[in-house]
Coordinates of C-alpha atoms and ligand atoms in Angstrom, one line a residue:
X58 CA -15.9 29.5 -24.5
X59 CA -16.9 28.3 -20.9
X60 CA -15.8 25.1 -19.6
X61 CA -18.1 22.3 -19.5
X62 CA -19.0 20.7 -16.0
X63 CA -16.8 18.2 -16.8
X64 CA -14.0 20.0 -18.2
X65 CA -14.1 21.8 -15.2
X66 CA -14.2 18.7 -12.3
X67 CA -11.5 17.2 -14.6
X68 CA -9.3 20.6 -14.1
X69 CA -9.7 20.2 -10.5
X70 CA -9.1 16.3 -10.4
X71 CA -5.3 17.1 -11.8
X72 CA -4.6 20.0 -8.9
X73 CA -5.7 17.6 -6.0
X74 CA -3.3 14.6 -7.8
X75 CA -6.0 12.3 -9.2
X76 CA -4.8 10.9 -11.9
X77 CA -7.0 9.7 -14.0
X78 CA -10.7 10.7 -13.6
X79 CA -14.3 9.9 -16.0
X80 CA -18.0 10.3 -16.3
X81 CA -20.7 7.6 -16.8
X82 CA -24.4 7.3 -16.3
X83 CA -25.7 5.5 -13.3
X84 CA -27.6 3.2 -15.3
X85 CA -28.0 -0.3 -14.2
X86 CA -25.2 -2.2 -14.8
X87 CA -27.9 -5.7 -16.4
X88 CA -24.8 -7.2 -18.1
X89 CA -23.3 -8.6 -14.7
X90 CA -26.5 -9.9 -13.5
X91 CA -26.2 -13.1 -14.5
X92 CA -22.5 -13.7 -13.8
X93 CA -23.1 -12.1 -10.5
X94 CA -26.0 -15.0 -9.6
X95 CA -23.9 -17.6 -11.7
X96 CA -21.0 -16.5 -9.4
X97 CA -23.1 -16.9 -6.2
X98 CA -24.6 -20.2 -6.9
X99 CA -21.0 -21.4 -7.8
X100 CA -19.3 -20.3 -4.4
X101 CA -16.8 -18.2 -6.6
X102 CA -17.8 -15.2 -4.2
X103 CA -15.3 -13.8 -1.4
X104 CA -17.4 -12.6 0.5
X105 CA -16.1 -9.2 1.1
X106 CA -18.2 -8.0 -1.7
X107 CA -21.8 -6.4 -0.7
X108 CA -23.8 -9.2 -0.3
X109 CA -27.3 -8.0 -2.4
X110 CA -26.7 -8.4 -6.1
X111 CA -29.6 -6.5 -7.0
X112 CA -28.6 -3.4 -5.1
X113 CA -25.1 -4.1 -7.2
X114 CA -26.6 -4.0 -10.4
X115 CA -29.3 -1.4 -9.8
X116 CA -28.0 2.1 -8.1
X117 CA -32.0 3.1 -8.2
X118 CA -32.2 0.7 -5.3
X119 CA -29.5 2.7 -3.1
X120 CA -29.6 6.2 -4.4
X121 CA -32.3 8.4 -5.4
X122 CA -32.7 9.0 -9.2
X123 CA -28.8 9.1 -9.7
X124 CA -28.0 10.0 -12.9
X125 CA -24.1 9.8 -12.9
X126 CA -20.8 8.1 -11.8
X127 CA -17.5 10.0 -11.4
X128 CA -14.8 7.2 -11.5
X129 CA -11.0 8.1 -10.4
X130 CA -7.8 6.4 -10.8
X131 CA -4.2 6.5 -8.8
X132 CA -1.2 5.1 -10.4
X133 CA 0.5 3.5 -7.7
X134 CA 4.5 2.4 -8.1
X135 CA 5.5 -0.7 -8.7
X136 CA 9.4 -0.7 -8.4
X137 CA 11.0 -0.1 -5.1
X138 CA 13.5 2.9 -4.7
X139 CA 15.7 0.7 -2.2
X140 CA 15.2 -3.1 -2.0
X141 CA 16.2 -4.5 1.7
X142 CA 19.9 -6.1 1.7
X143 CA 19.8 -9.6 1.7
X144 CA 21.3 -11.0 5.1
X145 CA 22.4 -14.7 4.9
X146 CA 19.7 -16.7 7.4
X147 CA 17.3 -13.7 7.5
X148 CA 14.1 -14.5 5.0
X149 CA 12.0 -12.0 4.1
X150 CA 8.4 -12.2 3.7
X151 CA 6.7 -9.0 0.8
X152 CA 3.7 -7.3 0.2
X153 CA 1.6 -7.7 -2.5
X154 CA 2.3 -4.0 -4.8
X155 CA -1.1 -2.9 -3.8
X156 CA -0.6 -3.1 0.1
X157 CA 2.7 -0.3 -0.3
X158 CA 2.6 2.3 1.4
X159 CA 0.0 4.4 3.1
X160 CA -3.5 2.6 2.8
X161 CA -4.8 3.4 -0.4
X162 CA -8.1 4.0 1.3
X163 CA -7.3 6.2 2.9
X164 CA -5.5 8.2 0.1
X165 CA -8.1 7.8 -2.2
X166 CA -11.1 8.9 0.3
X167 CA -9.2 12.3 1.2
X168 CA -9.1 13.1 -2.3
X169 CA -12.5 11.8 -3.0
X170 CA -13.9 14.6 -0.3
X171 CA -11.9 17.5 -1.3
X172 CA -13.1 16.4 -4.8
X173 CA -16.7 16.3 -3.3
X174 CA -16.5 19.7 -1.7
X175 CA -15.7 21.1 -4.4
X176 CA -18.4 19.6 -6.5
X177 CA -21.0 21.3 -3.8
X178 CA -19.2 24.1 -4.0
X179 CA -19.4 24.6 -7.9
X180 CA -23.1 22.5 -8.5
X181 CA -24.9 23.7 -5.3
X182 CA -25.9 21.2 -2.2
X183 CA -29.2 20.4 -4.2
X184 CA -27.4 17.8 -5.5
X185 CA -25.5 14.5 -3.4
X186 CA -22.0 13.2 -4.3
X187 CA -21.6 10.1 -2.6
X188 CA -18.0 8.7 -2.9
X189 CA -16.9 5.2 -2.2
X190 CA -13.8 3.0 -2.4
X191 CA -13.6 -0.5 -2.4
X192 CA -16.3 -0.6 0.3
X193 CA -18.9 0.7 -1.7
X194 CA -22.1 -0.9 -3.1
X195 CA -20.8 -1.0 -6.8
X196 CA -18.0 -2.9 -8.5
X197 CA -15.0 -0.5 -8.5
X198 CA -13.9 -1.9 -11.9
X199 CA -17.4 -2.1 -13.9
X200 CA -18.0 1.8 -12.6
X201 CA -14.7 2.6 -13.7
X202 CA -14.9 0.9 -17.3
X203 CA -18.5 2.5 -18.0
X204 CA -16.7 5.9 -17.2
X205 CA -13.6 5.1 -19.9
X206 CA -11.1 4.1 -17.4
X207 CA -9.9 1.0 -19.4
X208 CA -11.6 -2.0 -19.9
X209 CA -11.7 -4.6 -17.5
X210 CA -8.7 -7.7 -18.9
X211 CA -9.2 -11.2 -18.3
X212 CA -7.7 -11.2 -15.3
X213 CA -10.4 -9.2 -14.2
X214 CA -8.8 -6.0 -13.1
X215 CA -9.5 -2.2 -14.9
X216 CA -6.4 -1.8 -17.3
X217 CA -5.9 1.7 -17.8
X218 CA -3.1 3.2 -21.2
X219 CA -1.1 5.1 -19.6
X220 CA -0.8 3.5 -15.9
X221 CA -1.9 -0.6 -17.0
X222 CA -3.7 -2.0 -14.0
X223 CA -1.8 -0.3 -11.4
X224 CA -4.2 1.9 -10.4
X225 CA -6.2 2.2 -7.2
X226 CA -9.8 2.6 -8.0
X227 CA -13.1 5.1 -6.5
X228 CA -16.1 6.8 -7.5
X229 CA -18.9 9.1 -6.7
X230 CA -22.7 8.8 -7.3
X231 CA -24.4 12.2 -8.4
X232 CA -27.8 13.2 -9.3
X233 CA -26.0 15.4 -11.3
X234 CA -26.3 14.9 -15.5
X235 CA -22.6 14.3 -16.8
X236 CA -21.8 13.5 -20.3
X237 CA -20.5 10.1 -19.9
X238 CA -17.6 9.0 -21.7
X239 CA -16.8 6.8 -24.6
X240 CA -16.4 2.9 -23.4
X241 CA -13.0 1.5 -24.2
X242 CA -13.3 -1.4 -26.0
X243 CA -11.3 -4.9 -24.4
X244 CA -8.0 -4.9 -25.4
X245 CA -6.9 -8.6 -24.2
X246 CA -7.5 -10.3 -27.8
X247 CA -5.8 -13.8 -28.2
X248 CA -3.4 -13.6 -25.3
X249 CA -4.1 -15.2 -22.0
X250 CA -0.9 -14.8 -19.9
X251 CA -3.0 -14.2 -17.1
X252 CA -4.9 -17.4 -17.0
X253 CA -1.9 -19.5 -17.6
X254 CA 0.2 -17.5 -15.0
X255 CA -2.0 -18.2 -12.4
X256 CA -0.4 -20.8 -9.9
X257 CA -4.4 -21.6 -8.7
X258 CA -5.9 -21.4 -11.9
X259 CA -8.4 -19.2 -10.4
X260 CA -9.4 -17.0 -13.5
X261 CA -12.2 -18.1 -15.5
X262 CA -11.2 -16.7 -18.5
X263 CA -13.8 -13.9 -18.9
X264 CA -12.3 -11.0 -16.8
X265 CA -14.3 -13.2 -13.7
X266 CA -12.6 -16.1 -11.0
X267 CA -13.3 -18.2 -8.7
X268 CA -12.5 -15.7 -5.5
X269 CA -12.2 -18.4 -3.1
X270 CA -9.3 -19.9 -5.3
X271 CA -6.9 -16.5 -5.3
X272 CA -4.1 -16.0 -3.2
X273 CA -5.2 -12.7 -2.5
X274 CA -8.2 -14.0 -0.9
X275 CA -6.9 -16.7 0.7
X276 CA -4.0 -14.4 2.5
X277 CA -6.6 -12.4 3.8
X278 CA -8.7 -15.4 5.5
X279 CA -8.5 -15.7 9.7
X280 CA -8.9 -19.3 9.6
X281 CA -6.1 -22.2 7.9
X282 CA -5.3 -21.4 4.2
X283 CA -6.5 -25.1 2.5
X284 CA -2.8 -26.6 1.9
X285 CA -3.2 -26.8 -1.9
X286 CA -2.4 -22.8 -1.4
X287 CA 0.2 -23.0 0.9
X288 CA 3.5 -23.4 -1.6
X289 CA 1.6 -21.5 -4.0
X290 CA 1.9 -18.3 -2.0
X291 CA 6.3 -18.7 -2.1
X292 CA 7.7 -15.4 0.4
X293 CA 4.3 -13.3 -0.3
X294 CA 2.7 -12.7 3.0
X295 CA -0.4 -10.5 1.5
X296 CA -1.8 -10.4 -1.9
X297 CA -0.7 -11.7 -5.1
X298 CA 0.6 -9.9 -8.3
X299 CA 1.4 -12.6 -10.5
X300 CA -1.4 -11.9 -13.0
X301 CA -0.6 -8.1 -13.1
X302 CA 2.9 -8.8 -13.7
X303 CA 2.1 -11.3 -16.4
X304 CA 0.2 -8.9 -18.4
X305 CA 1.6 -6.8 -21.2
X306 CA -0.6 -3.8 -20.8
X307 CA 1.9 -3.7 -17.8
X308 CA 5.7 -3.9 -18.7
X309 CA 7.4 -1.1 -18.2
X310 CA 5.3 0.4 -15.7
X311 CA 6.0 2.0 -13.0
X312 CA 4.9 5.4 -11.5
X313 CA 5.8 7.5 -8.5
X314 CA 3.4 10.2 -8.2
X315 CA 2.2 9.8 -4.9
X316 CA 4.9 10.4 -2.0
X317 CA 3.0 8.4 0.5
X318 CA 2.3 5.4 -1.3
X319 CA 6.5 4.9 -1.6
X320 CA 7.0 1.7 0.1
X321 CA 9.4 1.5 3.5
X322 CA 11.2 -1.6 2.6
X323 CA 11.6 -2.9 5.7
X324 CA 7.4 -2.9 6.0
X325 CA 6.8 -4.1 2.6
X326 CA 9.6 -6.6 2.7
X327 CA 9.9 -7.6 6.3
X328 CA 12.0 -9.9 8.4
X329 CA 9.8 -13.2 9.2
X330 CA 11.4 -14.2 12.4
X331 CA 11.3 -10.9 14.2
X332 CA 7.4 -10.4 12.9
X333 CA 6.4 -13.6 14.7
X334 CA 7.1 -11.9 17.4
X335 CA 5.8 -8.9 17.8
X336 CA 3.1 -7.5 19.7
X337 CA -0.5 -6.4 18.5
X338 CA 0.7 -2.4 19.4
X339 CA 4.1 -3.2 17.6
X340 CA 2.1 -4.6 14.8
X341 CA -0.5 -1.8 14.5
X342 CA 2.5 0.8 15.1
X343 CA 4.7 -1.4 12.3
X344 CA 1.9 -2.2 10.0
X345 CA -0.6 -0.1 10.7
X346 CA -1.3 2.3 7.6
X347 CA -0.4 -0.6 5.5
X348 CA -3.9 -1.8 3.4
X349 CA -2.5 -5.4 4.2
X350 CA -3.4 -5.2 7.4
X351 CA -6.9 -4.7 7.3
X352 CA -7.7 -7.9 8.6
X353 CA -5.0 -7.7 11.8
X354 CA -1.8 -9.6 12.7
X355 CA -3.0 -13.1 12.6
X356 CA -3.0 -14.0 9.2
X357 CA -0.3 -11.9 8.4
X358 CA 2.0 -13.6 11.1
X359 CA 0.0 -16.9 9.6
X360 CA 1.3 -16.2 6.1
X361 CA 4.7 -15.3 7.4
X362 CA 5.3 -18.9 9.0
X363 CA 3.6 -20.5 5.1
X364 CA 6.8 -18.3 4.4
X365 CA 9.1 -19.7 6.3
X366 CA 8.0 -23.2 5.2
X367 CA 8.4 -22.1 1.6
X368 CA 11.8 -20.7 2.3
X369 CA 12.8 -24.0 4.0
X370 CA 14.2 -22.0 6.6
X371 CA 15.3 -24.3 9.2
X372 CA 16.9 -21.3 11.5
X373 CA 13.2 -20.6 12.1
X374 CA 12.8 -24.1 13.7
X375 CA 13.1 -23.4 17.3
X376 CA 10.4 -20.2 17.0
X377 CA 7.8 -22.4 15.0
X378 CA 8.1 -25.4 17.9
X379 CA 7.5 -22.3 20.8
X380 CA 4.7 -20.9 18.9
X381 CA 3.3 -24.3 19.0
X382 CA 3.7 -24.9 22.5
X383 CA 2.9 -21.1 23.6
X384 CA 1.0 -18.9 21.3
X385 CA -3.2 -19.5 22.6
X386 CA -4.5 -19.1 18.4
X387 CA -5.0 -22.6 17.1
X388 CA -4.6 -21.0 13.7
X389 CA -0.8 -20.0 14.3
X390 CA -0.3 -23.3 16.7
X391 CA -1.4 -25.8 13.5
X392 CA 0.3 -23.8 10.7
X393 CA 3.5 -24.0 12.7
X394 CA 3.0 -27.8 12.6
X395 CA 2.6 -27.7 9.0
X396 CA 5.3 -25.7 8.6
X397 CA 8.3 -27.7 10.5
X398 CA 7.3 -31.1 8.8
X399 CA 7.8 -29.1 5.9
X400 CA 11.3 -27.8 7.1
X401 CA 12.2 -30.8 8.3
X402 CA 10.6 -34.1 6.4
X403 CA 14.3 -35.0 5.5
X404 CA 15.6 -34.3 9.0
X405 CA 13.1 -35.7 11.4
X406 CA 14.4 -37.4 14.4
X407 CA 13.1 -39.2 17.5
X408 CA 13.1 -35.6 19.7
X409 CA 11.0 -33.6 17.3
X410 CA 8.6 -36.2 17.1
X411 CA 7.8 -36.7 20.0
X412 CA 8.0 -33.0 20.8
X413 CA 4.9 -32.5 18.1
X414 CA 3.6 -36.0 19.5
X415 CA 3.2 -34.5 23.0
X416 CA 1.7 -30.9 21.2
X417 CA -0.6 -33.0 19.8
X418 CA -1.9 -34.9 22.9
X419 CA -2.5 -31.8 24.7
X420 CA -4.2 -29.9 21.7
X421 CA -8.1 -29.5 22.2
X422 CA -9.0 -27.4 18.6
X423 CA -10.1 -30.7 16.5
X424 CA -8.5 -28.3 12.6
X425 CA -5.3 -28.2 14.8
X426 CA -5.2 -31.6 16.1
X427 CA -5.3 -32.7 12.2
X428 CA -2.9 -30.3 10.9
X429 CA -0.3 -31.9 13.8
X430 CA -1.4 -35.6 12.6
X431 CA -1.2 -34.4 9.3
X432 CA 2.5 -33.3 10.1
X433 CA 3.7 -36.1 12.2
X434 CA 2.3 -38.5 9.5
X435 CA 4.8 -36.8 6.5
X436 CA 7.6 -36.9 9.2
X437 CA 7.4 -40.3 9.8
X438 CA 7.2 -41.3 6.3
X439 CA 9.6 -38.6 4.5
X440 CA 12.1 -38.6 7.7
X441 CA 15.3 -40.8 8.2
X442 CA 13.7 -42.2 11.6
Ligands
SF4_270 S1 -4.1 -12.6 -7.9 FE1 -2.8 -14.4 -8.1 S2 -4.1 -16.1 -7.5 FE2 -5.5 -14.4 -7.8 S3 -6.1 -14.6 -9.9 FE3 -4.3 -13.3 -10.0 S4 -2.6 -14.7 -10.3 FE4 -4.4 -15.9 -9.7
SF4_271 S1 -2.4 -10.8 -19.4 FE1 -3.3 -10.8 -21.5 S2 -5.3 -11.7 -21.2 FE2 -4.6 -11.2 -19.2 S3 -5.4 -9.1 -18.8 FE3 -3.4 -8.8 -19.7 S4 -3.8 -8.6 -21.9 FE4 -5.6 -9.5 -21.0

């Protein structure tokens, strides 16, 4: 017997290391229409999502007469080899699980085009494959559910059976007629760990949230993170796993398939202190390849000093009162406000206050004037003065 067209892209899937890999139609996706619009007219978006609906929900509108989606998966670890020693006075910061190792982007994509050539190769260039990850038109996890994937939880990521929702998601769009696979039906039933693990109660309890209430939204914003977040985020400097470590599709899993996506300790659990100081080429050299660092070093180094206020870290005093007198981004000047009068709203005394009292005079960015009034107000009312 000849292989089928899929039996044969799925052959190839497993020698280039995709890991999981299945076939849907390009129909529209009319289900999520309404909770796309309800989720727009609610303000629950991000904004990094593509900003027409319609395009989302129709691929007619972006592709000509597709017929098909290819979705793949990439189990990505979740346990680290070596976990940094722990140095008395020396806090560490971590990134979120999905930020180790070499951007998954980047991963994915390469694999995605040798996938592509090969589908040229074997169908003929009559036929487009357009691949995409996370930056694509479509909503990685609804592509990958139609194909068989999983099924999307409550907590509104794809869970997969063998790798739970530890999985890095892409897809291509074809012309080309595949047999799409059988849906997975949801597997979530009565529990809801998700929804009550959640420290911003940012899942709405239908596999959709609020966006603008996730940490991992919030850790990637330039500007201030609103201060509700700020002790919600503990040591975590990007991203947020609490409602993938909750679920129990999960336990027990972790995978090491992929050599690259191992995590360097010292990058996915760095030192606070020394990454407040470092330069934009150390950073990009450091940090770089990391997918946490997509939106450059300010709100990481932000996040970092949220950190430090979370760790109570009081060694870090002296750097957070230079950063407020030196560093030129308001941003990093007003966190570092927030932060000491955090540290130190059972320790104020006459010196730091007027220290911030003088920061405050000469500050001209109206957020960061608040954010020191904010902190001289706790330290005057919390502090032994
Ligand atoms: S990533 Fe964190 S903040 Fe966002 S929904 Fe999950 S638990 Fe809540
Ligand atoms: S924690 Fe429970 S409710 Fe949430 S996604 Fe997992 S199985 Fe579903």
């Amino acid at each position: 017997m000849c292989p089928t067209p899929e039996q044969k892209i799925i052959a190839k899937a497993k020698t280039i290391g995709i890991d999981k890999i299945g076939f849907g139609t390009a129909a529209p996706f009319e289900e999520l229409l309404e909770g796309l619009y309800e989720q727009k007219k609610n303000n629950h978006t991000s904004g990094f999502e593509h900003p027409i609906i319609e395009e989302r929900i129709y691929p007619q509108l972006v592709y000509d007469h597709p017929k098909s989606f290819i979705s793949v998966a990439l189990a990505y670890p979740t346990q680290m080899k070596e976990i940094p020693l722990r140095e008395k006075g020396k806090r560490r910061g971590s990134f979120a699980r999905v930020s180790w190792g070499v951007d998954y982007h980047v991963l994915l994509r390469e694999k995605l085009d040798v996938l592509v050539a090969f589908l040229k190769e074997e169908f003929g260039t009559d036929y487009y494959f357009e691949p995409m990850v996370d930056t694509g038109v479509f909503i990685d996890t609804a592509v990958a559910q139609r194909c068989g994937l999983g099924f999307i939880g409550k907590n509104g990521l794809l869970i997969t059976k063998e790798f739970g929702s530890y999985v890095y998601l892409g897809e291509i769009i074809t012309d080309l007629k595949l047999e799409p696979n059988a849906i997975i039906e949801n597997g979530c039933g009565e529990c809801n760990r998700c929804i009550d693990s959640c420290p911003t109660g940012a899942l709405l309890g239908d596999g959709r949230m609020n966006a603008k209430r996730c940490l991992s939204y919030q850790t990637q914003v330039r500007d201030y993170i609103p201060e509700e977040f700020r002790k919600k985020m503990g040591h975590v400097i990007y991203g947020c796993d609490i409602c993938q470590m909750c679920c129990p599709y999960n336990r027990g899993i972790d995978f090491h398939l992929h050599e690259q996506m191992e995590p360097d300790p010292e990058e996915a659990m760095p030192l606070l202190q020394p990454l407040l100081k470092v330069s934009n080429r150390e950073f990009s050299q450091q940090y770089g390849h990391l997918s946490g660092s997509w939106r450059g070093k300010k709100p990481i180094q932000r996040n970092a000093i949220i950190a430090l206020a979370n760790s109570r870290d009081k060694s870090s005093v002296p750097l957070l009162l230079e950063l407020i007198e030196n560093d030129p981004r308001p941003v990093i000047r007003g966190t570092c406000a927030w932060a000491v009068s955090q540290i130190m709203q059972k320790d104020a005394n006459e010196q730091l206050l007027t220290y911030l009292e003088a920061a405050y005079c000469k500050e001209v960015d109206k957020q960061t004037r608040n954010e020191f009034q904010k902190a001289i107000n706790l330290l005057k009312k919390e502090g032994p003065l």
